[in-house]
Short mmCIF file of C-alpha atoms and ligand atoms in Angstrom, two decimals:
data_model
loop_
_atom_site.label_atom_id
_atom_site.label_comp_id
_atom_site.label_asym_id
_atom_site.label_seq_id
_atom_site.Cartn_x
_atom_site.Cartn_y
_atom_site.Cartn_z
CA MET A 21 -0.34 -0.18 -0.01
CA SER A 22 1.43 3.64 -0.89
CA LYS A 23 2.11 6.11 1.58
CA MET A 24 -0.96 8.79 1.39
CA ILE A 25 0.61 12.28 1.35
CA LYS A 26 -1.67 15.17 2.23
CA ILE A 27 -1.14 18.43 -0.13
CA PHE A 28 -1.31 21.69 1.38
CA ASP A 29 -2.12 24.15 -1.22
CA THR A 30 -0.64 27.67 -0.55
CA THR A 31 -1.36 29.18 -3.93
CA LEU A 32 -3.77 31.58 -2.31
CA ARG A 33 -1.48 32.57 0.47
CA ASP A 34 2.19 32.12 -0.41
CA GLY A 35 1.55 32.22 -4.30
CA GLU A 36 -0.65 35.23 -4.29
CA GLN A 37 2.70 36.77 -2.44
CA SER A 38 4.56 36.77 -5.57
CA PRO A 39 4.68 39.97 -8.00
CA GLY A 40 1.93 40.20 -10.45
CA CYS A 41 0.04 37.13 -8.88
CA SER A 42 -2.37 39.12 -6.93
CA MET A 43 -6.31 38.29 -7.26
CA ASN A 44 -9.37 39.60 -5.82
CA LEU A 45 -12.06 37.74 -3.84
CA LYS A 46 -14.03 36.56 -6.93
CA GLU A 47 -11.21 35.16 -8.05
CA LYS A 48 -9.51 33.67 -4.94
CA ILE A 49 -13.15 31.92 -4.46
CA GLU A 50 -12.81 30.73 -7.90
CA MET A 51 -9.69 29.33 -7.57
CA ALA A 52 -10.52 27.44 -4.02
CA ARG A 53 -13.73 25.70 -5.96
CA GLN A 54 -11.38 24.39 -8.42
CA LEU A 55 -8.67 23.23 -5.56
CA GLU A 56 -11.61 21.76 -3.77
CA ARG A 57 -12.57 19.75 -6.98
CA MET A 58 -8.78 18.38 -7.00
CA ARG A 59 -9.35 17.59 -3.84
CA VAL A 60 -6.22 19.08 -1.99
CA ASP A 61 -6.15 18.60 1.81
CA ILE A 62 -5.68 21.75 3.13
CA ILE A 63 -6.44 25.24 1.21
CA GLU A 64 -4.16 28.04 2.80
CA ALA A 65 -6.45 30.88 2.11
CA GLY A 66 -4.55 33.66 2.75
CA PHE A 67 -2.95 35.77 5.80
CA ALA A 68 -6.00 37.08 7.57
CA ILE A 69 -4.45 39.90 9.73
CA SER A 70 -2.26 41.00 6.55
CA SER A 71 -5.13 43.66 5.09
CA PRO A 72 -8.93 43.50 5.46
CA GLY A 73 -9.38 42.07 1.60
CA ASP A 74 -6.97 39.13 2.89
CA PHE A 75 -9.13 38.73 5.96
CA GLN A 76 -12.40 39.01 3.97
CA SER A 77 -10.89 35.97 1.15
CA VAL A 78 -10.19 33.86 4.08
CA LYS A 79 -13.55 34.11 5.62
CA THR A 80 -15.50 33.87 2.43
CA ILE A 81 -13.36 30.64 1.31
CA ALA A 82 -13.92 29.02 4.91
CA GLU A 83 -17.50 29.53 4.92
CA THR A 84 -17.46 28.19 0.93
CA VAL A 85 -15.23 25.33 0.50
CA LYS A 86 -16.82 22.01 2.26
CA GLU A 87 -14.19 18.99 1.34
CA CYS A 88 -10.89 20.49 2.46
CA LYS A 89 -9.44 22.04 5.52
CA VAL A 90 -8.95 25.81 5.38
CA ALA A 91 -6.23 27.48 7.12
CA SER A 92 -5.04 30.94 7.85
CA LEU A 93 -1.52 32.23 8.26
CA ALA A 94 -0.53 33.86 11.44
CA ARG A 95 2.86 35.04 12.94
CA ALA A 96 3.10 33.77 16.77
CA THR A 97 1.60 36.67 18.50
CA LYS A 98 -1.94 36.97 19.93
CA GLU A 99 -3.05 39.48 17.51
CA ASP A 100 -2.48 37.67 14.60
CA ILE A 101 -3.96 34.46 15.65
CA ASP A 102 -7.36 35.93 16.95
CA ARG A 103 -7.52 37.31 13.45
CA ALA A 104 -6.72 34.10 11.87
CA TRP A 105 -9.46 32.23 13.98
CA GLU A 106 -11.94 35.12 13.11
CA ALA A 107 -11.59 34.34 9.60
CA VAL A 108 -11.52 30.31 9.71
CA LYS A 109 -13.68 29.77 12.51
CA ASN A 110 -16.71 29.03 10.58
CA ALA A 111 -14.87 26.78 8.15
CA GLU A 112 -15.87 22.86 8.47
CA GLN A 113 -12.22 22.10 9.32
CA PRO A 114 -10.41 25.44 10.10
CA VAL A 115 -6.98 25.13 10.63
CA ILE A 116 -4.62 27.86 12.28
CA HIS A 117 -1.18 28.08 10.78
CA THR A 118 1.17 29.91 13.33
CA PHE A 119 5.05 30.47 12.39
CA ILE A 120 8.07 32.03 13.90
CA ALA A 121 11.50 32.25 12.40
CA THR A 122 14.27 30.08 13.79
CA SER A 123 17.57 30.43 12.06
CA PRO A 124 20.46 32.61 13.46
CA ILE A 125 19.91 35.34 11.20
CA HIS A 126 16.61 35.67 11.52
CA MET A 127 16.53 35.69 15.35
CA GLU A 128 19.08 38.20 15.69
CA TYR A 129 18.24 40.77 12.90
CA LYS A 130 14.31 40.27 12.23
CA LEU A 131 12.96 39.05 15.33
CA LYS A 132 15.71 40.30 17.71
CA MET A 133 14.92 37.63 20.22
CA THR A 134 17.08 34.91 21.82
CA PRO A 135 16.34 31.17 20.58
CA GLU A 136 14.87 30.74 24.56
CA GLU A 137 12.16 33.65 23.85
CA VAL A 138 11.66 32.09 20.49
CA TYR A 139 10.97 28.75 22.25
CA GLU A 140 8.59 30.52 24.84
CA GLN A 141 6.88 32.64 22.51
CA SER A 142 6.02 29.50 20.06
CA VAL A 143 5.01 27.14 22.72
CA GLU A 144 3.06 30.04 24.55
CA MET A 145 1.18 30.78 21.06
CA VAL A 146 0.47 27.38 20.14
CA LYS A 147 -1.11 26.80 23.73
CA TYR A 148 -3.02 30.16 22.70
CA ALA A 149 -4.20 28.76 19.40
CA LYS A 150 -5.11 25.43 20.69
CA LYS A 151 -7.77 27.06 22.81
CA TYR A 152 -9.67 27.80 19.62
CA CYS A 153 -8.81 25.31 17.13
CA SER A 154 -7.81 21.79 17.33
CA ASP A 155 -6.15 21.96 14.22
CA ILE A 156 -2.61 23.92 14.86
CA GLU A 157 0.15 23.80 12.33
CA PHE A 158 3.38 25.46 13.43
CA SER A 159 6.24 26.23 10.90
CA ALA A 160 9.86 26.83 11.53
CA GLU A 161 10.72 29.81 9.03
CA ASP A 162 14.00 29.44 7.46
CA ALA A 163 14.07 25.76 9.04
CA THR A 164 16.72 24.88 6.73
CA ARG A 165 19.32 27.42 7.82
CA SER A 166 18.37 26.90 11.38
CA ASP A 167 20.20 24.38 13.97
CA PRO A 168 18.41 21.22 13.58
CA GLU A 169 19.11 20.79 17.43
CA PHE A 170 17.30 23.61 18.37
CA LEU A 171 14.57 22.88 15.94
CA ALA A 172 14.01 19.35 17.60
CA LYS A 173 13.66 20.60 21.02
CA LEU A 174 11.81 23.33 19.71
CA PHE A 175 9.18 20.94 17.80
CA ASP A 176 9.00 18.99 20.90
CA GLY A 177 7.69 21.82 22.74
CA VAL A 178 4.99 22.84 20.49
CA ILE A 179 3.94 19.01 19.85
CA ARG A 180 3.58 19.10 23.67
CA ALA A 181 1.52 22.36 23.58
CA GLY A 182 -1.06 20.75 21.08
CA ALA A 183 0.68 21.17 17.57
CA THR A 184 -0.92 18.97 15.27
CA THR A 185 1.18 19.37 12.20
CA ILE A 186 5.14 20.60 12.07
CA ASN A 187 6.10 22.13 9.08
CA ILE A 188 9.85 22.51 7.93
CA PRO A 189 10.25 25.18 5.50
CA ASP A 190 13.03 25.55 2.80
CA THR A 191 12.22 29.40 2.88
CA VAL A 192 15.01 30.77 0.68
CA GLY A 193 15.13 27.69 -1.51
CA TYR A 194 18.63 26.86 -0.13
CA THR A 195 18.83 23.35 0.60
CA VAL A 196 20.11 20.60 -1.74
CA PRO A 197 18.13 16.98 -1.71
CA ASP A 198 20.73 14.77 0.07
CA GLU A 199 21.44 17.58 2.95
CA PHE A 200 17.69 17.87 3.12
CA TYR A 201 17.03 14.25 3.82
CA GLU A 202 20.12 14.29 6.74
CA PHE A 203 18.62 17.11 7.87
CA LEU A 204 15.18 15.66 8.52
CA MET A 205 16.54 12.25 9.91
CA LYS A 206 18.45 14.53 12.54
CA ILE A 207 15.53 16.34 13.90
CA LYS A 208 13.20 13.00 13.92
CA GLU A 209 16.13 11.19 15.56
CA ASN A 210 16.27 13.77 18.37
CA CYS A 211 12.43 14.39 18.32
CA PRO A 212 10.74 11.27 18.54
CA ALA A 213 7.23 13.11 19.17
CA LEU A 214 7.35 13.93 15.47
CA GLU A 215 5.98 10.39 14.84
CA ASN A 216 2.63 11.11 16.36
CA VAL A 217 2.03 14.24 14.46
CA ASN A 218 2.02 15.37 10.53
CA MET A 219 5.66 16.05 9.18
CA SER A 220 5.20 18.75 6.58
CA VAL A 221 7.79 20.52 4.34
CA HIS A 222 7.51 23.73 2.29
CA CYS A 223 10.29 24.17 -0.36
CA HIS A 224 11.02 27.34 -2.25
CA ASN A 225 12.50 26.94 -5.86
CA ASP A 226 15.42 29.31 -5.81
CA LEU A 227 17.73 26.81 -7.07
CA GLY A 228 15.47 25.01 -8.87
CA LEU A 229 15.28 22.03 -6.15
CA ALA A 230 11.91 22.48 -4.54
CA VAL A 231 10.07 19.48 -5.85
CA ALA A 232 13.31 17.19 -5.68
CA ASN A 233 13.82 18.56 -1.93
CA SER A 234 9.90 17.74 -1.30
CA ILE A 235 10.26 14.17 -2.77
CA VAL A 236 13.06 13.46 -0.46
CA ALA A 237 11.41 14.50 2.29
CA ILE A 238 8.59 11.82 1.77
CA LYS A 239 11.60 9.43 1.97
CA ALA A 240 12.63 10.97 5.43
CA GLY A 241 9.34 10.56 6.81
CA ALA A 242 7.01 13.96 5.82
CA ASN A 243 3.37 13.00 4.96
CA GLN A 244 2.62 16.68 4.03
CA ILE A 245 3.94 18.77 1.02
CA GLU A 246 3.10 22.20 0.99
CA CYS A 247 3.29 23.83 -2.78
CA THR A 248 1.12 25.86 -5.25
CA ILE A 249 -0.40 25.44 -8.60
CA ASN A 250 2.17 26.05 -11.37
CA GLY A 251 4.68 26.52 -8.95
CA ILE A 252 3.84 30.31 -8.14
CA GLY A 253 5.16 31.89 -5.11
CA GLU A 254 7.59 34.39 -3.94
CA ARG A 255 10.83 34.59 -5.71
CA ALA A 256 11.31 31.69 -7.89
CA GLY A 257 8.31 30.32 -6.39
CA ASN A 258 7.41 27.14 -4.45
CA ALA A 259 7.22 23.51 -5.13
CA ALA A 260 4.87 23.09 -7.92
CA MET A 261 1.76 20.81 -7.05
CA GLU A 262 1.26 19.25 -10.20
CA GLU A 263 4.97 18.10 -10.23
CA ILE A 264 5.06 16.24 -6.91
CA VAL A 265 1.37 14.92 -7.77
CA MET A 266 2.34 13.61 -11.14
CA ALA A 267 6.01 12.21 -9.68
CA LEU A 268 4.37 10.34 -6.90
CA LYS A 269 1.61 8.80 -9.56
CA THR A 270 4.53 7.80 -12.26
CA ARG A 271 7.07 6.87 -10.08
CA LYS A 272 4.79 5.14 -7.48
CA ASP A 273 7.05 1.77 -8.05
CA VAL A 274 10.10 3.67 -6.45
CA LEU A 275 8.88 6.35 -4.62
CA ASN A 276 5.79 4.34 -2.59
CA ALA A 277 3.70 7.04 -2.22
CA ASP A 278 0.52 8.63 -3.51
CA THR A 279 -2.09 11.50 -3.13
CA ARG A 280 -6.09 11.97 -3.13
CA ILE A 281 -5.54 14.75 -5.71
CA VAL A 282 -7.77 14.05 -9.19
CA THR A 283 -4.84 14.36 -11.45
CA THR A 284 -7.64 14.86 -14.43
CA GLU A 285 -8.36 18.48 -12.84
CA ILE A 286 -4.39 19.63 -13.22
CA ALA A 287 -4.66 21.22 -16.45
CA ARG A 288 -8.00 23.06 -15.68
CA ALA A 289 -6.43 24.33 -12.62
CA SER A 290 -3.53 25.35 -14.32
CA ARG A 291 -5.30 27.57 -16.83
CA LEU A 292 -7.50 29.07 -14.76
CA LEU A 293 -4.49 30.13 -12.52
CA THR A 294 -2.98 31.75 -15.76
CA ARG A 295 -6.44 33.30 -16.86
CA ILE A 296 -6.82 34.96 -13.31
CA THR A 297 -3.14 36.40 -12.74
CA GLY A 298 -2.16 36.86 -16.46
CA VAL A 299 0.86 35.04 -16.10
CA LYS A 300 1.82 32.32 -18.28
CA VAL A 301 3.63 29.12 -17.67
CA GLN A 302 6.88 28.32 -19.57
CA PRO A 303 6.46 26.42 -22.76
CA ASN A 304 8.73 23.53 -21.47
CA LYS A 305 7.62 23.48 -17.62
CA ALA A 306 6.95 20.20 -16.94
CA ILE A 307 3.12 18.22 -16.63
CA VAL A 308 1.51 21.94 -17.51
CA GLY A 309 3.67 23.58 -19.98
CA GLN A 310 2.37 24.28 -23.64
CA ASN A 311 5.24 21.57 -25.17
CA ALA A 312 5.01 18.92 -21.94
CA PHE A 313 3.20 16.51 -24.10
CA ALA A 314 3.91 17.91 -27.64
CA HIS A 315 6.95 15.77 -29.92
CA GLU A 316 7.97 18.17 -32.28
CA SER A 317 11.39 16.27 -33.35
CA GLY A 318 10.97 14.13 -36.76
CA ILE A 319 12.13 10.80 -34.65
CA HIS A 320 10.10 11.60 -31.59
CA GLN A 321 6.78 11.96 -33.93
CA HIS A 322 7.47 8.90 -36.07
CA GLY A 323 7.54 6.92 -32.80
CA VAL A 324 4.77 8.60 -31.28
CA LEU A 325 2.66 7.95 -34.14
CA GLN A 326 3.08 4.34 -34.13
CA ASN A 327 3.03 3.85 -30.34
CA LYS A 328 3.01 6.55 -27.79
CA ALA A 329 4.76 4.45 -24.95
CA PRO A 330 8.27 4.92 -26.10
CA TYR A 331 8.11 8.90 -25.02
CA GLU A 332 5.04 8.92 -22.82
CA ILE A 333 6.11 8.27 -19.25
CA MET A 334 2.12 9.70 -18.53
CA THR A 335 -0.60 10.47 -20.82
CA PRO A 336 -1.85 13.86 -21.37
CA GLU A 337 -5.29 12.37 -20.56
CA SER A 338 -4.22 11.74 -17.01
CA VAL A 339 -3.50 15.64 -16.40
CA GLY A 340 -6.78 16.37 -18.16
CA LEU A 341 -5.22 17.36 -21.37
CA SER A 342 -6.57 16.30 -25.01
CA VAL A 343 -10.28 16.40 -23.61
CA ASP A 344 -11.33 18.79 -26.29
CA ASN A 345 -14.70 17.33 -27.14
CA ILE A 346 -16.81 19.43 -29.76
CA VAL A 347 -19.54 20.31 -27.63
CA LEU A 348 -22.18 22.82 -28.89
CA GLY A 349 -22.96 24.45 -31.50
CA LYS A 350 -24.94 27.41 -32.47
CA HIS A 351 -28.06 25.00 -32.39
CA SER A 352 -27.46 23.99 -29.23
CA GLY A 353 -30.62 24.81 -26.55
CA LYS A 354 -30.56 26.25 -23.04
CA HIS A 355 -30.75 22.59 -21.87
CA ALA A 356 -27.61 21.47 -23.63
CA PHE A 357 -25.69 24.35 -22.32
CA ARG A 358 -26.91 23.80 -18.81
CA GLU A 359 -25.89 19.99 -18.81
CA LYS A 360 -22.31 20.90 -20.07
CA VAL A 361 -21.93 23.56 -17.26
CA LYS A 362 -22.64 20.96 -14.63
CA GLU A 363 -20.36 18.44 -16.33
CA LEU A 364 -17.49 20.89 -16.17
CA GLY A 365 -18.31 21.38 -12.70
CA PHE A 366 -19.22 24.79 -12.50
CA GLU A 367 -22.29 25.67 -9.87
CA MET A 368 -24.32 28.73 -11.54
CA SER A 369 -27.92 29.94 -10.57
CA GLU A 370 -30.48 29.98 -13.51
CA LYS A 371 -29.87 33.72 -14.05
CA GLU A 372 -26.08 33.39 -14.18
CA ILE A 373 -26.77 30.19 -16.61
CA GLU A 374 -29.27 32.75 -18.95
CA GLU A 375 -26.56 35.29 -19.28
CA ALA A 376 -23.84 32.52 -19.87
CA PHE A 377 -26.17 31.43 -22.42
CA GLN A 378 -26.81 34.46 -24.13
CA LYS A 379 -22.75 35.08 -24.64
CA PHE A 380 -22.09 31.53 -25.84
CA LYS A 381 -24.80 32.20 -28.54
CA VAL A 382 -22.78 35.19 -30.02
CA ILE A 383 -19.80 32.99 -29.94
CA ALA A 384 -21.25 29.72 -31.33
CA ASP A 385 -22.84 32.34 -33.70
CA LYS A 386 -19.01 33.47 -34.99
CA LYS A 387 -17.48 30.22 -34.27
CA LYS A 388 -17.96 26.72 -36.18
CA THR A 389 -17.16 24.50 -33.20
CA VAL A 390 -17.24 25.44 -29.70
CA TYR A 391 -14.88 23.37 -27.23
CA ASP A 392 -14.86 22.49 -23.92
CA ARG A 393 -11.99 25.12 -22.98
CA ASP A 394 -14.16 28.04 -24.85
CA ILE A 395 -16.92 27.31 -22.62
CA GLU A 396 -14.50 27.00 -19.40
CA GLU A 397 -13.25 30.28 -20.62
CA LEU A 398 -16.64 31.95 -20.97
CA ILE A 399 -18.08 30.60 -17.39
CA SER A 400 -15.37 31.21 -15.13
CA LYS A 401 -14.81 35.00 -16.69
CA GLU A 402 -18.31 35.33 -16.07
CA ALA A 403 -17.90 34.16 -12.67
CA MET A 404 -15.06 36.40 -11.81
CA GLN A 405 -16.60 39.25 -13.63
CA VAL A 406 -16.47 42.36 -10.83
CA PRO A 407 -18.94 45.43 -11.18
CA LYS A 408 -19.01 46.86 -14.63
CA THR A 409 -18.06 50.83 -13.70
CA PHE A 410 -16.94 51.13 -17.29
CA GLN A 411 -18.87 49.05 -20.18
CA VAL A 412 -17.79 49.24 -24.06
CA HIS A 413 -20.58 50.68 -25.98
CA SER A 414 -19.06 51.12 -29.36
CA TYR A 415 -15.68 52.02 -31.06
CA VAL A 416 -14.79 52.91 -34.70
CA ILE A 417 -10.99 52.36 -35.60
CA ASN A 418 -9.37 53.81 -38.39
CA CYS A 419 -6.17 52.28 -39.68
CA GLY A 420 -4.06 51.35 -42.51
CA ASN A 421 -0.08 51.33 -43.53
CA SER A 422 -0.34 54.92 -44.66
CA ILE A 423 -2.16 56.58 -42.07
CA THR A 424 -2.06 57.26 -38.68
CA SER A 425 -4.53 54.94 -36.47
CA THR A 426 -7.13 56.93 -34.77
CA ALA A 427 -9.84 55.05 -32.17
CA VAL A 428 -13.22 56.62 -31.55
CA VAL A 429 -14.12 54.69 -28.04
CA ASN A 430 -17.56 54.85 -26.49
CA LEU A 431 -17.69 53.66 -23.26
CA THR A 432 -20.61 54.02 -20.37
CA LYS A 433 -19.40 55.11 -16.67
CA ASP A 434 -21.73 54.18 -14.33
CA SER A 435 -24.42 54.05 -17.10
CA LYS A 436 -23.64 57.62 -18.40
CA PRO A 437 -22.10 57.45 -21.75
CA VAL A 438 -18.56 58.73 -22.40
CA GLU A 439 -16.79 59.32 -25.43
CA GLU A 440 -13.00 59.95 -26.48
CA VAL A 441 -10.70 60.41 -29.70
CA ALA A 442 -7.06 59.37 -29.79
CA ARG A 443 -4.16 58.75 -32.18
CA GLY A 444 -1.89 55.89 -31.72
CA ASP A 445 0.93 53.77 -32.76
CA GLY A 446 -1.24 50.79 -34.34
CA PRO A 447 -5.22 50.13 -33.79
CA ILE A 448 -4.70 48.65 -30.26
CA ASP A 449 -2.76 51.51 -29.08
CA ALA A 450 -5.19 54.16 -30.16
CA ALA A 451 -7.78 52.43 -28.52
CA PHE A 452 -6.36 52.15 -25.22
CA LYS A 453 -5.30 55.69 -25.33
CA ALA A 454 -8.48 56.57 -25.82
CA ILE A 455 -9.78 54.50 -22.90
CA GLU A 456 -7.40 56.07 -20.62
CA LYS A 457 -8.63 59.38 -21.67
CA ILE A 458 -11.92 58.27 -20.47
CA VAL A 459 -10.67 56.69 -17.48
CA GLY A 460 -8.87 60.08 -16.68
CA VAL A 461 -6.40 58.82 -14.07
CA ASP A 462 -2.73 57.88 -14.33
CA ILE A 463 -2.91 54.18 -15.68
CA LYS A 464 0.59 52.67 -17.01
CA LEU A 465 0.02 49.71 -19.25
CA GLU A 466 2.33 46.98 -18.01
CA ASP A 467 1.86 44.17 -20.25
CA TYR A 468 -0.33 43.56 -23.20
CA GLN A 469 -0.64 39.55 -24.56
CA LEU A 470 -2.71 37.97 -27.31
CA ASN A 471 -3.31 34.16 -27.71
CA SER A 472 -5.88 31.98 -28.91
CA VAL A 473 -7.99 29.97 -26.69
CA THR A 474 -8.00 26.87 -29.23
CA GLU A 475 -6.57 26.29 -32.57
CA GLY A 476 -8.22 27.28 -35.97
CA MET A 477 -8.81 30.35 -38.02
CA ASP A 478 -11.98 30.76 -36.18
CA ALA A 479 -10.46 30.48 -32.77
CA LEU A 480 -11.37 32.92 -29.89
CA GLY A 481 -8.83 35.53 -29.57
CA ASP A 482 -7.80 35.82 -25.45
CA ALA A 483 -6.34 39.41 -25.00
CA VAL A 484 -4.76 39.82 -21.76
CA VAL A 485 -4.14 43.45 -20.40
CA LYS A 486 -1.98 44.28 -17.26
CA ILE A 487 -2.14 47.87 -16.14
CA ARG A 488 -0.26 49.49 -12.80
CA PHE A 489 -2.26 51.98 -11.00
CA ASN A 490 -0.92 53.47 -7.47
CA GLY A 491 1.82 50.81 -7.12
CA LYS A 492 -0.65 47.77 -7.65
CA VAL A 493 -1.19 45.41 -11.11
CA TYR A 494 -4.42 44.54 -12.34
CA SER A 495 -4.75 42.38 -15.10
CA GLY A 496 -8.11 42.00 -17.36
CA ARG A 497 -9.06 39.56 -20.14
CA GLY A 498 -11.14 39.93 -22.99
CA LEU A 499 -12.44 37.14 -25.42
CA SER A 500 -13.52 37.44 -29.10
CA THR A 501 -13.17 36.17 -32.47
CA ASP A 502 -12.36 39.80 -33.18
CA ILE A 503 -8.83 40.74 -31.70
CA ILE A 504 -9.66 44.37 -31.36
CA GLU A 505 -12.81 43.68 -29.69
CA ALA A 506 -11.18 41.47 -27.36
CA SER A 507 -8.17 43.87 -26.51
CA ILE A 508 -10.51 46.90 -25.39
CA HIS A 509 -12.79 44.48 -23.25
CA ALA A 510 -9.48 43.48 -21.71
CA TYR A 511 -8.75 46.76 -20.95
CA VAL A 512 -11.70 48.02 -19.69
CA ASN A 513 -11.95 44.54 -17.75
CA ALA A 514 -8.78 45.56 -15.83
CA VAL A 515 -9.99 49.16 -15.29
CA ASN A 516 -13.20 47.71 -13.67
CA LYS A 517 -10.86 45.58 -11.31
CA MET A 518 -8.76 48.37 -10.46
CA TYR A 519 -12.15 50.02 -9.52
CA TYR A 520 -13.18 47.27 -7.70
CA ASP A 521 -10.18 47.15 -5.42
CA LYS A 522 -10.03 50.70 -5.05
CA ARG A 523 -13.37 52.32 -4.54
CA SER A 524 -13.61 51.20 -0.97
CA GLU A 525 -10.36 52.99 -0.51
CA LYS A 526 -11.39 56.17 -2.33
CA GLU A 527 -8.51 56.55 -4.38
CA VAL A 528 -10.30 57.01 -7.70
CA ASN A 529 -13.64 58.43 -8.20
O1 KIV B 29 8.67 30.27 3.21
C1 KIV B 29 8.32 30.05 4.35
O2 KIV B 29 8.82 29.99 5.20
C2 KIV B 29 6.78 30.33 4.79
C3 KIV B 29 6.35 30.14 6.05
C4 KIV B 29 5.55 31.10 6.70
C5 KIV B 29 5.55 28.87 6.04
O3 KIV B 29 6.03 30.36 3.89
ZN1 ZN B 30 6.81 30.09 1.65
#
């Protein structure tokens, strides 16, 4: 029997802390729903005390998710723990995840505390958290640069105080597999109580070793791995969940461990995260990169065509790829659409289905074949829709190779029409400048990408626009068979997200 490894997903906490990956409440809920569909064991939904927005996201996710434990991060202080508990207390299975730094460099320069003080505070705070919640995870930040004997003593103390999971992070991605194995074995040797609780690791990828270190930790006795979808996270990121899960599945023969993750949901989770953050995965990224299952070279292609086995150690179907059924067309009715929505795992009210169906009809009219991925794009975009402060009414673009492009863009702002004209370096630049004039605040265009959702001449164009306002980046997407229309919608969508985020703070009017 394989040993079962718990998957602790921190996409919404450590992942979200990485530049350009911030998500709003609706996006976090959508991501949490997908993590639940994948059956991750624990969702770390955020760091409740860090901002009112984070608190609200943790609380809402705790109240939405039923099948996974929901955790909030908290420093080892009463204020943090109170706030974390307030956010997760309504979850079916709440977890408080408290941490303190344990390496000499962190204790001396960041905490300005002695090891004895760190020990006392940790034990006291685990006891404090335990009064609220039975499930307490304790993390020793920068563990891999800490003294293993000190860690063993500390872990013994916090286990006695009630910690149910001990997490050993490689916070700066510094360790290497053999060293990490020895380090964990040494801690275990000096802390027999570790046998009675969950032993977890949390590896960062600064040296590209996060997954290798996580796998070797299983050999050393870990039964929980902390990771993120697409490996997003601070700096070089965290261990990528899809890589760990598929390594365990594919090499069960040597690793003798498995997870409860529904692997066929992996590709969808990866796409959803990319759609939300606008951060694409590199094409050669293991498991979820565009080329991960592509066999381009002549030799490989020849081999694959005859029999896939020589080059395929796992199938694309096992991670949810190649399930591009042609599903619906312009003659499909609402019943078929509703059934498809259910089959794809989305929960929608009748009103939402009706709205999405009207949009589907517009696409189906323009496109011969509508794939699952088109529907998935359409629905998740609807589900994550923020209030539409601005809406696109109409636009006229004049462009050519011998004239300067001009755009007349007509939007509504809070239902009132507003129009602006602008010249630009090409039709999209002209349209963006006209929108910028309408919005009237100092926005910087950070990034613009255009891709197609599926293949073919009639594929949906998927535009991603990232704008920066007051130091924060907002990404918007637009979908249309017309790329200018997709781009305009993407820009307006990013502006609406900016308003959604900032309106309460009264930074824009
Ligand atoms: O990397 C780290 O040490 C962390 C802890 C807070 C678990 O993210
Ligand atoms: Zn981390």
